[in-house]
Tab-separated table of C-alpha atoms in Angstrom:
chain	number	residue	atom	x	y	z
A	212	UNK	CA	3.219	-122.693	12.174
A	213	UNK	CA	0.322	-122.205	14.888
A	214	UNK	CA	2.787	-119.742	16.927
A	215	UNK	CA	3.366	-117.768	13.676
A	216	UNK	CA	-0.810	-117.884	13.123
A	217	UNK	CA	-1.278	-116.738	16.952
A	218	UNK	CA	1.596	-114.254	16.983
A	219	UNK	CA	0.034	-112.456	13.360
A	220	UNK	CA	-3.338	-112.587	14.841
A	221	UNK	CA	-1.955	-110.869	18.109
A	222	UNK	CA	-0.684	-108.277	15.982
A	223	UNK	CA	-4.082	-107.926	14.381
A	224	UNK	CA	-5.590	-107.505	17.990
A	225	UNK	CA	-3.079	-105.033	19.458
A	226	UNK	CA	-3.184	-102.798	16.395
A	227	UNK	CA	-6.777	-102.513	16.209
A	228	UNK	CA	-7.195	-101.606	19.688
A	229	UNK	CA	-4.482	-99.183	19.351
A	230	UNK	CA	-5.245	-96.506	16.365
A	231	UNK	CA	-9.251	-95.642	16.261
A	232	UNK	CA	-10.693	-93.064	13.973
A	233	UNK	CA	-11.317	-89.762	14.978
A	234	UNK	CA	-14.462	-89.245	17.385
A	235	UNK	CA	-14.874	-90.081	20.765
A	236	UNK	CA	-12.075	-92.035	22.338
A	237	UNK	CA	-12.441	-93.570	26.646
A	238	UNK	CA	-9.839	-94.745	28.522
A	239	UNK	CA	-10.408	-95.793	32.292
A	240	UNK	CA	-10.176	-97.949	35.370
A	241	UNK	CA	-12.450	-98.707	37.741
A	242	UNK	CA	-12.834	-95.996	39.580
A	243	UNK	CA	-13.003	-92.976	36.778
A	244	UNK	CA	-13.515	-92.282	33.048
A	245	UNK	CA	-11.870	-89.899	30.629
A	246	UNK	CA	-13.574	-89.361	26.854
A	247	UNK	CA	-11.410	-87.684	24.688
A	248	UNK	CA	-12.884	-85.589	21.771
A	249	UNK	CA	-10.503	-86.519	18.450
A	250	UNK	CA	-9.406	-83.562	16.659
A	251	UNK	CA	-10.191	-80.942	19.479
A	252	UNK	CA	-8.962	-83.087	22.281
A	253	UNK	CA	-11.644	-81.900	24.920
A	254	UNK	CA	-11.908	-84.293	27.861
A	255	UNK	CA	-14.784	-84.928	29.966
A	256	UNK	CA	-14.003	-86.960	33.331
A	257	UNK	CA	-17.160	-89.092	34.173
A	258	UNK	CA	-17.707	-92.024	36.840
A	259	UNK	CA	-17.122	-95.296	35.398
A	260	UNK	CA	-19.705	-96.256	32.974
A	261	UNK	CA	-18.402	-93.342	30.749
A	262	UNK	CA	-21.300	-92.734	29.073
A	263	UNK	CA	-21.698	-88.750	28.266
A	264	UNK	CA	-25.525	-88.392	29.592
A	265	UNK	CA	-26.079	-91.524	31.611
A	266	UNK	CA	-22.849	-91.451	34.004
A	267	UNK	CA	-22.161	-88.522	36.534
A	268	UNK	CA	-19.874	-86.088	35.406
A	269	UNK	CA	-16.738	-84.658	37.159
A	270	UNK	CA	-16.453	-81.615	34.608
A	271	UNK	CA	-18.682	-80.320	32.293
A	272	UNK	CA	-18.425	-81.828	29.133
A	273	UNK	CA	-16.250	-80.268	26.449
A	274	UNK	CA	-15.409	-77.161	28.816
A	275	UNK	CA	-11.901	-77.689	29.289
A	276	UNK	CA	-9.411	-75.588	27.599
A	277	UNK	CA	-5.638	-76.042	26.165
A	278	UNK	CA	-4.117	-72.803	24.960
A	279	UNK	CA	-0.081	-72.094	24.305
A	280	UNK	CA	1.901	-69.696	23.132
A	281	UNK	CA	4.388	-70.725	20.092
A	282	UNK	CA	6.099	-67.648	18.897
A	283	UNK	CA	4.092	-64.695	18.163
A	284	UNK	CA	0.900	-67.271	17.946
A	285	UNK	CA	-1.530	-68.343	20.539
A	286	UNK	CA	-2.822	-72.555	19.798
A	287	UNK	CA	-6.414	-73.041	21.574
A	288	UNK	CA	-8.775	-75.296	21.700
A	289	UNK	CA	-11.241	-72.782	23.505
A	290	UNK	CA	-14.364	-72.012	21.751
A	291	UNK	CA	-15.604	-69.527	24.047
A	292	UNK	CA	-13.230	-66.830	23.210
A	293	UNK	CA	-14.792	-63.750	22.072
A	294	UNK	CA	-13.809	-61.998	19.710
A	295	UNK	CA	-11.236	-64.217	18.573
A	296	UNK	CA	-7.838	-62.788	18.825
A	297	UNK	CA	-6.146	-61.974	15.461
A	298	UNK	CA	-2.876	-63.685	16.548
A	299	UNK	CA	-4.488	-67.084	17.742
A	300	UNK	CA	-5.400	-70.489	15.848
A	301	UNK	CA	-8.070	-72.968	16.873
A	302	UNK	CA	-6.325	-76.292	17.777
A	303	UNK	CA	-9.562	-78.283	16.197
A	304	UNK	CA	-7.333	-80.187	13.639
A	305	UNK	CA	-5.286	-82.841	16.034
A	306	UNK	CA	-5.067	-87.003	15.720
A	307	UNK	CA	-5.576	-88.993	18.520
A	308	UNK	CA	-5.053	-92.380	18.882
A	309	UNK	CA	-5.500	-94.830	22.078
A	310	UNK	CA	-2.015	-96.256	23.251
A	311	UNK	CA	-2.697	-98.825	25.921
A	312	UNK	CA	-4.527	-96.969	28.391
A	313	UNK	CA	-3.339	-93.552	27.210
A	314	UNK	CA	-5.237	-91.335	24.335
A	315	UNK	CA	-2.985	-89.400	22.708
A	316	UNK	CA	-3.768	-86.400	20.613
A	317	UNK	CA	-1.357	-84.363	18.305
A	318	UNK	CA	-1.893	-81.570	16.708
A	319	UNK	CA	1.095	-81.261	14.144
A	320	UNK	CA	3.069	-78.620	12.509
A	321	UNK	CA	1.977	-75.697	15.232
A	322	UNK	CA	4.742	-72.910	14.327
A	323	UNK	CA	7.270	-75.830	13.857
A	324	UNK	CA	6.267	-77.901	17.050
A	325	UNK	CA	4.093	-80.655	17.144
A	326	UNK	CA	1.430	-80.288	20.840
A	327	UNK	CA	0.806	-83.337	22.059
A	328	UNK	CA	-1.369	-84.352	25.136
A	329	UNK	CA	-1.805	-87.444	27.184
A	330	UNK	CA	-4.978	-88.336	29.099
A	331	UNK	CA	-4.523	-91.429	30.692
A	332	UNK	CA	-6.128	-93.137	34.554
A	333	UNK	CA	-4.594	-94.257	37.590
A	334	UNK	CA	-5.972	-96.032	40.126
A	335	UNK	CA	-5.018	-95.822	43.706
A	336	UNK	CA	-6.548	-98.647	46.581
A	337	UNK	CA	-9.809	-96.997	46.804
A	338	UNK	CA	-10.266	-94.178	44.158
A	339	UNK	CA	-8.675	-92.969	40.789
A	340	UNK	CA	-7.175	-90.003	39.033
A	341	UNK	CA	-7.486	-88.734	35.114
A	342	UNK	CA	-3.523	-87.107	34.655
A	343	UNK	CA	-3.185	-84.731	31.475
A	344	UNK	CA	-0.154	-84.057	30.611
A	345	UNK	CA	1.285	-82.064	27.700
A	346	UNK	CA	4.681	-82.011	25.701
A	347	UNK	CA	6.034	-79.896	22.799
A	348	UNK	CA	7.797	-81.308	19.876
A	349	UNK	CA	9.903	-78.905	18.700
A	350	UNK	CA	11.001	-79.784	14.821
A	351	UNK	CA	12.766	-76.463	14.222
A	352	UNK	CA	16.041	-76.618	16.360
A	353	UNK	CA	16.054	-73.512	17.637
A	354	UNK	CA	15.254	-72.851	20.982
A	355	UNK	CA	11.303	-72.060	21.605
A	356	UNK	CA	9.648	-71.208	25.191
A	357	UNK	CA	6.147	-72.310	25.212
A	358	UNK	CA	4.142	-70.890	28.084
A	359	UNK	CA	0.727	-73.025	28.720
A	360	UNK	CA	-2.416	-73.088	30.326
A	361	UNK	CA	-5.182	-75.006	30.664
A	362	UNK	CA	-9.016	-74.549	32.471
């Protein structure tokens, strides 16, 4: 009975530190910080401490842009663009969630393909590295080329 108690309770843990509401979400080691903005998924590298303000910053917070092109249709998560292209959607409406040390944010249902994109540390012997990394879900079948970019 106690190993049935301490297994549910587990559970409890490693669910609640996995799925967080939308916001601000960190994941680091101790070398380097990465917060992830929820629905926009803008990601500001800081020195450990993470703390947007306080901590040094290694980019400049909410200044770093996803944009790909699905279809006819750019997806971008830059609010800088002006004027705003006719053919182009703001990606400002993804989920993220924290999966071990990796936030993940997807933005669903983009011209039949779901964006998703992983921030997650490494640490080396003396120093550490936020990796981004993007994939394309494709739920239609067909075949779709997605050229990508990101500043």
């Amino acid at each position: 009975m106690k190993k049935i108690i301490l297994f549910i309770l587990f559970l409890l843990l490693f669910s609640s530190q996995k799925i967080f509401a939308q916001g601000s979400l960190k994941t680091s080691n101790k070398f380097i910080c990465a917060d992830v903005e929820g629905q926009n998924g803008f990601v500001t590298v800081l020195l450990p401490g993470c703390r947007i303000g306080f901590d040094p910053q290694l980019c400049f917070q909410n200044k770093c842009y996803f944009t790909c092109k699905i279809g006819n249709t750019y997806f971008t998560n830059n609010e800088v663009i002006a004027p705003f292209p006719t053919n182009a959607k703001r990606l400002n409406d993804g989920t993220s969630i924290k999966i071990l040390d990796t936030i993940r944010t997807t933005w669903t249902n983009k011209n039949g393909c779901d964006i998703i994109q992983d921030i997650y540390p490494v640490e080396f012997t003396k120093s550490g590295q936020i990796v981004y990394k993007w994939k394309i879900f494709n739920h239609s079948g067909a075949t779709v080329s997605v050229p990508s970019q990101y500043l």
